[in-house]
């Protein structure tokens, strides 16, 4: 077979894998709790830690705290990449020994990595182990790209379609690794659905999450999930971290015939995340043993967990202003309307202080107001209308006068321009603030 013919054959086979991955059965979806309405104003970097504990066998929710708050998944994204691979393996269209080519996209991806190089091949088994132990982004990118017929965007589309088919209505994927993307979001409830689906549908692959280490190219690759060593009966599943996602954790465990899965998003640090997950699982298993009404039992026990702020509440962080030694330059785009056309001007804006949580992506500043309440109302209104981004309020002191700025943050460039163009046509002011390069680590 010629090189060209081989490429065509590989692409066709990969497309078959992608199509089959979307055909997973939806029987589990019917057992899930009823769909919920999404509150307006929840944002990925809102204060607080969100969590949920679910009985894997019944789908019953044993405890929860803001489980529908939109968050950045970080490496929890890899669970969906693995789900597509598991389905292809079960269907027989992929085998553990299938050779996966390492593309430039996979080789060049940000750490954490197996340090794969362009042109190298790894097996599906190696890629999956690299993802479940070290959370390797190059392994996830290579496997996802292969499942997407050579396209990361097609893989992400398949992941999102599968998520929505499972009932993960608040989840959107843009890459197979979980590296930062402003539109890549999920919530604790959705991640619990995914974890439960994987545990029930593919029990033969549970061992991948519990492996303490594996050998790759002559060196041991450790499992970085601390819960495996800390919690008896732990199956593990996934850790995730970026600077903005903070510390994310999905943990499954078995005790006395009961299997629970806990999801924790936006924790302060690993120590806090592991301690909270341990408490949640212990209380979950205690409630399971108690029988009839686990939610009541848990409400009595949960004060031992530090309460967190309601993530729906958007507050200016004036008390936590971060003073920078040197101003940071950003690009601001002013969109104005006339009777005949829209005009876009680019202006350099210098910011010496940051008075709100940083959100990746573009920000549309949609008005300045004399009171926080007015700014918040406008931010929530536009967020409700546009259904994209994060409603946010920041403050600025101009000539001894405090103004509150309504903003829609975490947008991609197209959504940002569309937002300001829409407001300009309605004769409302709108400024676009371009993203700066974030120093983001990923694990």
GROMACS .gro file of C-alpha atoms in nm:
model
  443
    1UNK     CA    1   0.000   0.000   0.000
    2UNK     CA    2   0.135   0.345  -0.091
    3UNK     CA    3   0.202   0.609   0.177
    4UNK     CA    4  -0.095   0.810   0.052
    5UNK     CA    5  -0.321   0.506   0.058
    6UNK     CA    6  -0.206   0.422   0.410
    7UNK     CA    7  -0.294   0.772   0.532
    8UNK     CA    8  -0.641   0.743   0.380
    9UNK     CA    9  -0.692   0.401   0.540
   10UNK     CA   10  -0.579   0.524   0.885
   11UNK     CA   11  -0.804   0.830   0.864
   12UNK     CA   12  -1.104   0.618   0.762
   13UNK     CA   13  -1.044   0.375   1.046
   14UNK     CA   14  -1.008   0.658   1.295
   15UNK     CA   15  -1.337   0.808   1.177
   16UNK     CA   16  -1.503   0.470   1.241
   17UNK     CA   17  -1.363   0.473   1.595
   18UNK     CA   18  -1.500   0.821   1.649
   19UNK     CA   19  -1.846   0.726   1.524
   20UNK     CA   20  -1.855   0.416   1.741
   21UNK     CA   21  -1.745   0.612   2.048
   22UNK     CA   22  -2.057   0.826   2.014
   23UNK     CA   23  -2.283   0.523   2.004
   24UNK     CA   24  -2.240   0.428   2.370
   25UNK     CA   25  -2.558   0.310   2.539
   26UNK     CA   26  -2.758   0.567   2.731
   27UNK     CA   27  -2.932   0.331   2.971
   28UNK     CA   28  -2.743   0.482   3.264
   29UNK     CA   29  -2.874   0.827   3.181
   30UNK     CA   30  -3.227   0.722   3.272
   31UNK     CA   31  -3.110   0.628   3.621
   32UNK     CA   32  -2.959   0.970   3.684
   33UNK     CA   33  -3.129   1.235   3.897
   34UNK     CA   34  -3.352   1.475   3.708
   35UNK     CA   35  -3.194   1.753   3.503
   36UNK     CA   36  -3.154   2.083   3.683
   37UNK     CA   37  -3.177   2.451   3.592
   38UNK     CA   38  -2.847   2.637   3.582
   39UNK     CA   39  -2.831   2.945   3.805
   40UNK     CA   40  -2.705   3.262   3.642
   41UNK     CA   41  -2.377   3.411   3.759
   42UNK     CA   42  -2.189   3.098   3.854
   43UNK     CA   43  -1.833   3.131   3.730
   44UNK     CA   44  -1.531   2.901   3.706
   45UNK     CA   45  -1.318   3.103   3.949
   46UNK     CA   46  -1.595   3.200   4.191
   47UNK     CA   47  -1.495   3.155   4.556
   48UNK     CA   48  -1.548   2.822   4.726
   49UNK     CA   49  -1.502   2.450   4.681
   50UNK     CA   50  -1.775   2.238   4.523
   51UNK     CA   51  -1.833   1.871   4.586
   52UNK     CA   52  -2.073   1.583   4.546
   53UNK     CA   53  -2.080   1.222   4.667
   54UNK     CA   54  -2.281   0.967   4.469
   55UNK     CA   55  -2.369   0.602   4.520
   56UNK     CA   56  -2.231   0.433   4.209
   57UNK     CA   57  -2.483   0.149   4.205
   58UNK     CA   58  -2.801   0.353   4.256
   59UNK     CA   59  -2.704   0.701   4.139
   60UNK     CA   60  -2.832   0.847   4.468
   61UNK     CA   61  -2.669   1.173   4.574
   62UNK     CA   62  -2.547   1.134   4.932
   63UNK     CA   63  -2.411   1.484   4.981
   64UNK     CA   64  -2.344   1.794   4.777
   65UNK     CA   65  -2.221   2.152   4.796
   66UNK     CA   66  -2.276   2.378   4.494
   67UNK     CA   67  -2.254   2.080   4.257
   68UNK     CA   68  -2.376   2.280   3.956
   69UNK     CA   69  -2.116   2.557   3.978
   70UNK     CA   70  -1.930   2.594   3.649
   71UNK     CA   71  -1.559   2.513   3.689
   72UNK     CA   72  -1.252   2.441   3.478
   73UNK     CA   73  -1.200   2.061   3.478
   74UNK     CA   74  -0.820   2.059   3.428
   75UNK     CA   75  -0.705   1.696   3.391
   76UNK     CA   76  -1.044   1.555   3.490
   77UNK     CA   77  -1.102   1.604   3.116
   78UNK     CA   78  -0.892   1.293   3.059
   79UNK     CA   79  -1.173   1.080   3.201
   80UNK     CA   80  -1.380   1.153   2.891
   81UNK     CA   81  -1.086   1.079   2.660
   82UNK     CA   82  -1.049   0.747   2.841
   83UNK     CA   83  -1.423   0.682   2.811
   84UNK     CA   84  -1.406   0.710   2.431
   85UNK     CA   85  -1.105   0.478   2.428
   86UNK     CA   86  -1.278   0.225   2.656
   87UNK     CA   87  -1.578   0.217   2.425
   88UNK     CA   88  -1.360   0.159   2.120
   89UNK     CA   89  -1.176  -0.120   2.303
   90UNK     CA   90  -1.501  -0.290   2.400
   91UNK     CA   91  -1.631  -0.257   2.044
   92UNK     CA   92  -1.315  -0.423   1.912
   93UNK     CA   93  -1.219  -0.131   1.689
   94UNK     CA   94  -0.918  -0.058   1.907
   95UNK     CA   95  -0.686  -0.291   2.095
   96UNK     CA   96  -0.452  -0.229   2.390
   97UNK     CA   97  -0.159  -0.290   2.155
   98UNK     CA   98  -0.274  -0.055   1.879
   99UNK     CA   99   0.014   0.178   1.789
  100UNK     CA  100  -0.067   0.547   1.837
  101UNK     CA  101   0.150   0.795   1.642
  102UNK     CA  102   0.291   1.089   1.835
  103UNK     CA  103   0.206   1.404   1.640
  104UNK     CA  104   0.364   1.746   1.668
  105UNK     CA  105   0.064   1.860   1.872
  106UNK     CA  106   0.121   1.578   2.121
  107UNK     CA  107   0.498   1.621   2.139
  108UNK     CA  108   0.479   1.998   2.187
  109UNK     CA  109   0.200   2.005   2.446
  110UNK     CA  110   0.263   2.161   2.789
  111UNK     CA  111   0.376   1.943   3.083
  112UNK     CA  112   0.310   1.716   3.267
  113UNK     CA  113   0.441   1.473   3.002
  114UNK     CA  114   0.593   1.136   2.926
  115UNK     CA  115   0.830   1.337   2.704
  116UNK     CA  116   0.711   1.174   2.383
  117UNK     CA  117   0.880   1.288   2.063
  118UNK     CA  118   0.744   1.352   1.715
  119UNK     CA  119   0.732   1.036   1.506
  120UNK     CA  120   0.738   0.802   1.804
  121UNK     CA  121   0.458   0.551   1.858
  122UNK     CA  122   0.308   0.432   2.183
  123UNK     CA  123   0.046   0.168   2.245
  124UNK     CA  124  -0.306   0.242   2.358
  125UNK     CA  125  -0.223   0.066   2.686
  126UNK     CA  126   0.077   0.292   2.744
  127UNK     CA  127  -0.123   0.603   2.661
  128UNK     CA  128  -0.401   0.509   2.902
  129UNK     CA  129  -0.158   0.427   3.183
  130UNK     CA  130   0.027   0.752   3.121
  131UNK     CA  131  -0.302   0.937   3.166
  132UNK     CA  132  -0.424   0.753   3.477
  133UNK     CA  133  -0.090   0.764   3.662
  134UNK     CA  134   0.113   1.074   3.574
  135UNK     CA  135  -0.175   1.255   3.399
  136UNK     CA  136   0.047   1.291   3.094
  137UNK     CA  137  -0.079   1.553   2.851
  138UNK     CA  138   0.120   1.423   2.556
  139UNK     CA  139  -0.030   1.076   2.598
  140UNK     CA  140  -0.382   1.222   2.623
  141UNK     CA  141  -0.329   1.441   2.317
  142UNK     CA  142  -0.191   1.154   2.109
  143UNK     CA  143  -0.474   0.918   2.204
  144UNK     CA  144  -0.744   1.182   2.164
  145UNK     CA  145  -0.609   1.293   1.828
  146UNK     CA  146  -0.605   0.932   1.708
  147UNK     CA  147  -0.965   0.880   1.818
  148UNK     CA  148  -1.056   1.203   1.639
  149UNK     CA  149  -0.920   1.083   1.306
  150UNK     CA  150  -0.613   1.301   1.339
  151UNK     CA  151  -0.805   1.607   1.459
  152UNK     CA  152  -0.807   1.742   1.814
  153UNK     CA  153  -1.118   1.949   1.738
  154UNK     CA  154  -1.305   1.640   1.614
  155UNK     CA  155  -1.200   1.453   1.928
  156UNK     CA  156  -1.325   1.740   2.144
  157UNK     CA  157  -1.655   1.747   1.955
  158UNK     CA  158  -1.697   1.374   2.015
  159UNK     CA  159  -1.618   1.419   2.383
  160UNK     CA  160  -1.876   1.696   2.418
  161UNK     CA  161  -2.138   1.499   2.227
  162UNK     CA  162  -2.083   1.198   2.452
  163UNK     CA  163  -2.101   1.419   2.761
  164UNK     CA  164  -2.435   1.564   2.658
  165UNK     CA  165  -2.567   1.219   2.567
  166UNK     CA  166  -2.485   1.103   2.920
  167UNK     CA  167  -2.671   1.399   3.068
  168UNK     CA  168  -2.364   1.613   3.140
  169UNK     CA  169  -2.548   1.924   3.027
  170UNK     CA  170  -2.306   2.176   3.178
  171UNK     CA  171  -1.988   2.033   3.022
  172UNK     CA  172  -1.796   2.142   2.713
  173UNK     CA  173  -1.462   2.005   2.592
  174UNK     CA  174  -1.207   2.168   2.363
  175UNK     CA  175  -0.911   1.932   2.399
  176UNK     CA  176  -0.845   1.577   2.523
  177UNK     CA  177  -0.593   1.668   2.794
  178UNK     CA  178  -0.762   1.937   3.003
  179UNK     CA  179  -0.506   2.205   2.932
  180UNK     CA  180  -0.655   2.553   2.985
  181UNK     CA  181  -0.924   2.674   2.748
  182UNK     CA  182  -1.176   2.941   2.852
  183UNK     CA  183  -1.468   2.742   2.713
  184UNK     CA  184  -1.372   2.405   2.861
  185UNK     CA  185  -1.598   2.378   3.165
  186UNK     CA  186  -1.785   2.125   3.374
  187UNK     CA  187  -1.934   2.093   3.723
  188UNK     CA  188  -1.916   1.843   4.007
  189UNK     CA  189  -2.248   1.683   3.919
  190UNK     CA  190  -2.146   1.622   3.559
  191UNK     CA  191  -1.814   1.470   3.661
  192UNK     CA  192  -1.995   1.235   3.899
  193UNK     CA  193  -2.215   1.122   3.609
  194UNK     CA  194  -1.907   1.050   3.398
  195UNK     CA  195  -1.722   0.867   3.675
  196UNK     CA  196  -2.027   0.653   3.755
  197UNK     CA  197  -2.075   0.571   3.387
  198UNK     CA  198  -1.712   0.458   3.352
  199UNK     CA  199  -1.717   0.250   3.670
  200UNK     CA  200  -2.038   0.066   3.578
  201UNK     CA  201  -1.986   0.031   3.204
  202UNK     CA  202  -1.618  -0.066   3.198
  203UNK     CA  203  -1.538  -0.256   3.519
  204UNK     CA  204  -1.258  -0.438   3.336
  205UNK     CA  205  -1.062  -0.113   3.316
  206UNK     CA  206  -1.098   0.000   3.679
  207UNK     CA  207  -0.751  -0.138   3.751
  208UNK     CA  208  -0.598   0.137   3.537
  209UNK     CA  209  -0.691   0.395   3.799
  210UNK     CA  210  -0.540   0.194   4.086
  211UNK     CA  211  -0.199   0.117   3.931
  212UNK     CA  212   0.071   0.255   4.161
  213UNK     CA  213   0.324   0.284   3.876
  214UNK     CA  214   0.419   0.139   3.540
  215UNK     CA  215   0.740   0.106   3.343
  216UNK     CA  216   0.780   0.322   3.035
  217UNK     CA  217   1.099   0.322   2.829
  218UNK     CA  218   1.293   0.176   3.119
  219UNK     CA  219   1.177   0.419   3.386
  220UNK     CA  220   0.898   0.392   3.644
  221UNK     CA  221   0.606   0.631   3.600
  222UNK     CA  222   0.434   0.691   3.938
  223UNK     CA  223   0.067   0.743   4.010
  224UNK     CA  224   0.031   1.095   4.152
  225UNK     CA  225  -0.314   1.038   4.310
  226UNK     CA  226  -0.251   1.065   4.684
  227UNK     CA  227  -0.589   0.913   4.774
  228UNK     CA  228  -0.464   0.569   4.668
  229UNK     CA  229  -0.224   0.567   4.963
  230UNK     CA  230  -0.443   0.759   5.204
  231UNK     CA  231  -0.781   0.589   5.177
  232UNK     CA  232  -0.850   0.216   5.233
  233UNK     CA  233  -1.057   0.065   4.953
  234UNK     CA  234  -0.973   0.349   4.716
  235UNK     CA  235  -1.004   0.273   4.345
  236UNK     CA  236  -0.869   0.617   4.256
  237UNK     CA  237  -0.974   0.788   3.936
  238UNK     CA  238  -0.833   1.131   3.855
  239UNK     CA  239  -0.660   1.439   3.984
  240UNK     CA  240  -0.653   1.774   3.806
  241UNK     CA  241  -0.479   2.106   3.853
  242UNK     CA  242  -0.424   2.436   3.676
  243UNK     CA  243  -0.363   2.775   3.833
  244UNK     CA  244  -0.723   2.876   3.765
  245UNK     CA  245  -0.900   2.542   3.808
  246UNK     CA  246  -0.717   2.496   4.139
  247UNK     CA  247  -0.716   2.143   4.282
  248UNK     CA  248  -0.971   1.897   4.142
  249UNK     CA  249  -1.030   1.540   4.248
  250UNK     CA  250  -1.249   1.246   4.145
  251UNK     CA  251  -1.221   0.949   4.380
  252UNK     CA  252  -1.403   0.616   4.382
  253UNK     CA  253  -1.386   0.377   4.676
  254UNK     CA  254  -1.544   0.050   4.792
  255UNK     CA  255  -1.644  -0.052   5.145
  256UNK     CA  256  -1.873  -0.330   5.269
  257UNK     CA  257  -2.020  -0.387   4.925
  258UNK     CA  258  -2.094  -0.019   4.864
  259UNK     CA  259  -1.914   0.181   4.594
  260UNK     CA  260  -1.912   0.560   4.617
  261UNK     CA  261  -1.763   0.827   4.395
  262UNK     CA  262  -1.675   1.172   4.518
  263UNK     CA  263  -1.599   1.480   4.309
  264UNK     CA  264  -1.429   1.787   4.452
  265UNK     CA  265  -1.358   2.099   4.245
  266UNK     CA  266  -1.163   2.420   4.313
  267UNK     CA  267  -1.002   2.310   4.641
  268UNK     CA  268  -0.732   2.529   4.796
  269UNK     CA  269  -0.450   2.273   4.788
  270UNK     CA  270  -0.391   1.900   4.773
  271UNK     CA  271  -0.379   1.860   5.150
  272UNK     CA  272  -0.722   2.021   5.186
  273UNK     CA  273  -0.860   1.829   4.888
  274UNK     CA  274  -0.750   1.492   5.023
  275UNK     CA  275  -0.869   1.567   5.376
  276UNK     CA  276  -1.210   1.684   5.256
  277UNK     CA  277  -1.251   1.385   5.023
  278UNK     CA  278  -1.162   1.149   5.307
  279UNK     CA  279  -1.426   1.309   5.530
  280UNK     CA  280  -1.688   1.304   5.256
  281UNK     CA  281  -1.634   0.938   5.172
  282UNK     CA  282  -1.629   0.834   5.538
  283UNK     CA  283  -1.957   1.014   5.599
  284UNK     CA  284  -2.099   0.871   5.278
  285UNK     CA  285  -2.019   0.515   5.378
  286UNK     CA  286  -2.155   0.579   5.729
  287UNK     CA  287  -2.479   0.709   5.579
  288UNK     CA  288  -2.503   0.408   5.348
  289UNK     CA  289  -2.472   0.180   5.648
  290UNK     CA  290  -2.729   0.384   5.842
  291UNK     CA  291  -2.986   0.320   5.571
  292UNK     CA  292  -3.298   0.519   5.504
  293UNK     CA  293  -3.209   0.887   5.465
  294UNK     CA  294  -2.840   0.947   5.396
  295UNK     CA  295  -2.883   1.318   5.321
  296UNK     CA  296  -3.021   1.387   5.671
  297UNK     CA  297  -2.739   1.190   5.832
  298UNK     CA  298  -2.480   1.380   5.633
  299UNK     CA  299  -2.625   1.721   5.710
  300UNK     CA  300  -2.576   1.645   6.080
  301UNK     CA  301  -2.215   1.540   6.025
  302UNK     CA  302  -2.093   1.795   5.771
  303UNK     CA  303  -2.007   2.086   6.005
  304UNK     CA  304  -1.668   1.917   6.048
  305UNK     CA  305  -1.596   2.037   5.694
  306UNK     CA  306  -1.501   2.402   5.660
  307UNK     CA  307  -1.796   2.582   5.495
  308UNK     CA  308  -1.727   2.772   5.175
  309UNK     CA  309  -1.873   3.084   5.020
  310UNK     CA  310  -2.167   3.048   4.785
  311UNK     CA  311  -2.006   3.039   4.443
  312UNK     CA  312  -2.305   3.219   4.294
  313UNK     CA  313  -2.218   3.533   4.488
  314UNK     CA  314  -1.994   3.761   4.287
  315UNK     CA  315  -1.804   3.997   4.510
  316UNK     CA  316  -1.526   4.245   4.434
  317UNK     CA  317  -1.198   4.137   4.586
  318UNK     CA  318  -1.098   4.483   4.706
  319UNK     CA  319  -0.990   4.344   5.041
  320UNK     CA  320  -0.754   4.109   4.858
  321UNK     CA  321  -0.609   4.355   4.608
  322UNK     CA  322  -0.286   4.226   4.464
  323UNK     CA  323  -0.029   4.504   4.431
  324UNK     CA  324   0.200   4.450   4.135
  325UNK     CA  325   0.551   4.594   4.130
  326UNK     CA  326   0.521   4.676   3.763
  327UNK     CA  327   0.202   4.752   3.568
  328UNK     CA  328   0.085   4.480   3.333
  329UNK     CA  329   0.002   4.587   2.980
  330UNK     CA  330  -0.314   4.453   2.822
  331UNK     CA  331  -0.494   4.531   2.501
  332UNK     CA  332  -0.836   4.691   2.521
  333UNK     CA  333  -1.071   4.699   2.225
  334UNK     CA  334  -1.337   4.968   2.207
  335UNK     CA  335  -1.642   4.887   1.999
  336UNK     CA  336  -1.863   5.181   1.905
  337UNK     CA  337  -2.172   5.199   1.689
  338UNK     CA  338  -2.276   5.446   1.423
  339UNK     CA  339  -2.573   5.446   1.188
  340UNK     CA  340  -2.364   5.287   0.916
  341UNK     CA  341  -2.098   5.061   1.063
  342UNK     CA  342  -1.922   4.929   1.369
  343UNK     CA  343  -1.578   5.068   1.444
  344UNK     CA  344  -1.321   4.879   1.649
  345UNK     CA  345  -1.027   5.064   1.805
  346UNK     CA  346  -0.737   4.903   1.988
  347UNK     CA  347  -0.609   5.092   2.292
  348UNK     CA  348  -0.329   4.999   2.531
  349UNK     CA  349  -0.455   4.980   2.888
  350UNK     CA  350  -0.216   4.965   3.180
  351UNK     CA  351  -0.333   4.802   3.499
  352UNK     CA  352  -0.131   4.843   3.816
  353UNK     CA  353  -0.360   4.647   4.045
  354UNK     CA  354  -0.583   4.346   4.006
  355UNK     CA  355  -0.905   4.367   4.208
  356UNK     CA  356  -1.079   4.052   4.092
  357UNK     CA  357  -1.000   3.688   4.033
  358UNK     CA  358  -0.822   3.632   3.703
  359UNK     CA  359  -1.023   3.449   3.439
  360UNK     CA  360  -0.861   3.316   3.122
  361UNK     CA  361  -0.967   3.440   2.782
  362UNK     CA  362  -1.121   3.767   2.668
  363UNK     CA  363  -1.324   4.001   2.889
  364UNK     CA  364  -1.610   4.223   2.771
  365UNK     CA  365  -1.649   4.527   2.998
  366UNK     CA  366  -2.014   4.618   2.961
  367UNK     CA  367  -2.056   4.925   3.178
  368UNK     CA  368  -1.942   5.123   3.481
  369UNK     CA  369  -2.187   5.203   3.762
  370UNK     CA  370  -2.204   5.401   4.085
  371UNK     CA  371  -2.305   5.099   4.293
  372UNK     CA  372  -2.199   4.738   4.310
  373UNK     CA  373  -2.562   4.624   4.289
  374UNK     CA  374  -2.620   4.797   3.955
  375UNK     CA  375  -2.300   4.655   3.808
  376UNK     CA  376  -2.384   4.307   3.931
  377UNK     CA  377  -2.734   4.329   3.787
  378UNK     CA  378  -2.598   4.426   3.444
  379UNK     CA  379  -2.331   4.156   3.448
  380UNK     CA  380  -2.586   3.889   3.539
  381UNK     CA  381  -2.832   4.020   3.279
  382UNK     CA  382  -2.580   3.997   2.994
  383UNK     CA  383  -2.458   3.658   3.118
  384UNK     CA  384  -2.818   3.535   3.117
  385UNK     CA  385  -2.879   3.667   2.766
  386UNK     CA  386  -2.552   3.549   2.611
  387UNK     CA  387  -2.515   3.219   2.805
  388UNK     CA  388  -2.138   3.239   2.773
  389UNK     CA  389  -1.857   3.351   3.000
  390UNK     CA  390  -1.853   3.444   3.368
  391UNK     CA  391  -2.038   3.741   3.517
  392UNK     CA  392  -1.794   3.949   3.717
  393UNK     CA  393  -1.778   4.285   3.897
  394UNK     CA  394  -1.458   4.481   3.953
  395UNK     CA  395  -1.398   4.824   4.104
  396UNK     CA  396  -1.185   5.125   4.016
  397UNK     CA  397  -1.119   5.452   4.199
  398UNK     CA  398  -1.121   5.756   3.968
  399UNK     CA  399  -1.067   6.102   4.120
  400UNK     CA  400  -1.183   5.985   4.463
  401UNK     CA  401  -1.493   5.830   4.310
  402UNK     CA  402  -1.553   5.455   4.327
  403UNK     CA  403  -1.700   5.296   4.014
  404UNK     CA  404  -1.813   4.938   3.972
  405UNK     CA  405  -1.746   4.773   3.636
  406UNK     CA  406  -1.977   4.504   3.498
  407UNK     CA  407  -1.782   4.245   3.302
  408UNK     CA  408  -1.835   3.921   3.113
  409UNK     CA  409  -1.510   3.726   3.146
  410UNK     CA  410  -1.368   3.397   3.020
  411UNK     CA  411  -1.477   3.444   2.657
  412UNK     CA  412  -1.306   3.325   2.344
  413UNK     CA  413  -1.224   3.596   2.091
  414UNK     CA  414  -1.525   3.530   1.868
  415UNK     CA  415  -1.771   3.536   2.159
  416UNK     CA  416  -1.611   3.852   2.297
  417UNK     CA  417  -1.643   4.041   1.969
  418UNK     CA  418  -1.997   3.909   1.918
  419UNK     CA  419  -2.096   4.031   2.264
  420UNK     CA  420  -1.962   4.383   2.209
  421UNK     CA  421  -2.105   4.400   1.858
  422UNK     CA  422  -2.449   4.309   1.990
  423UNK     CA  423  -2.430   4.569   2.266
  424UNK     CA  424  -2.302   4.832   2.024
  425UNK     CA  425  -2.606   4.777   1.803
  426UNK     CA  426  -2.816   4.841   2.114
  427UNK     CA  427  -2.620   5.167   2.169
  428UNK     CA  428  -2.448   5.034   2.481
  429UNK     CA  429  -2.078   5.082   2.550
  430UNK     CA  430  -1.851   4.780   2.551
  431UNK     CA  431  -1.475   4.738   2.589
  432UNK     CA  432  -1.286   4.419   2.509
  433UNK     CA  433  -0.984   4.327   2.717
  434UNK     CA  434  -0.758   4.076   2.542
  435UNK     CA  435  -0.611   3.790   2.747
  436UNK     CA  436  -0.259   3.802   2.876
  437UNK     CA  437  -0.034   3.497   2.870
  438UNK     CA  438  -0.099   3.305   3.189
  439UNK     CA  439   0.176   3.106   3.353
  440UNK     CA  440  -0.031   2.792   3.384
  441UNK     CA  441   0.092   2.459   3.507
  442UNK     CA  442  -0.108   2.146   3.440
  443UNK     CA  443  -0.132   1.819   3.620
   0.00000   0.00000   0.00000
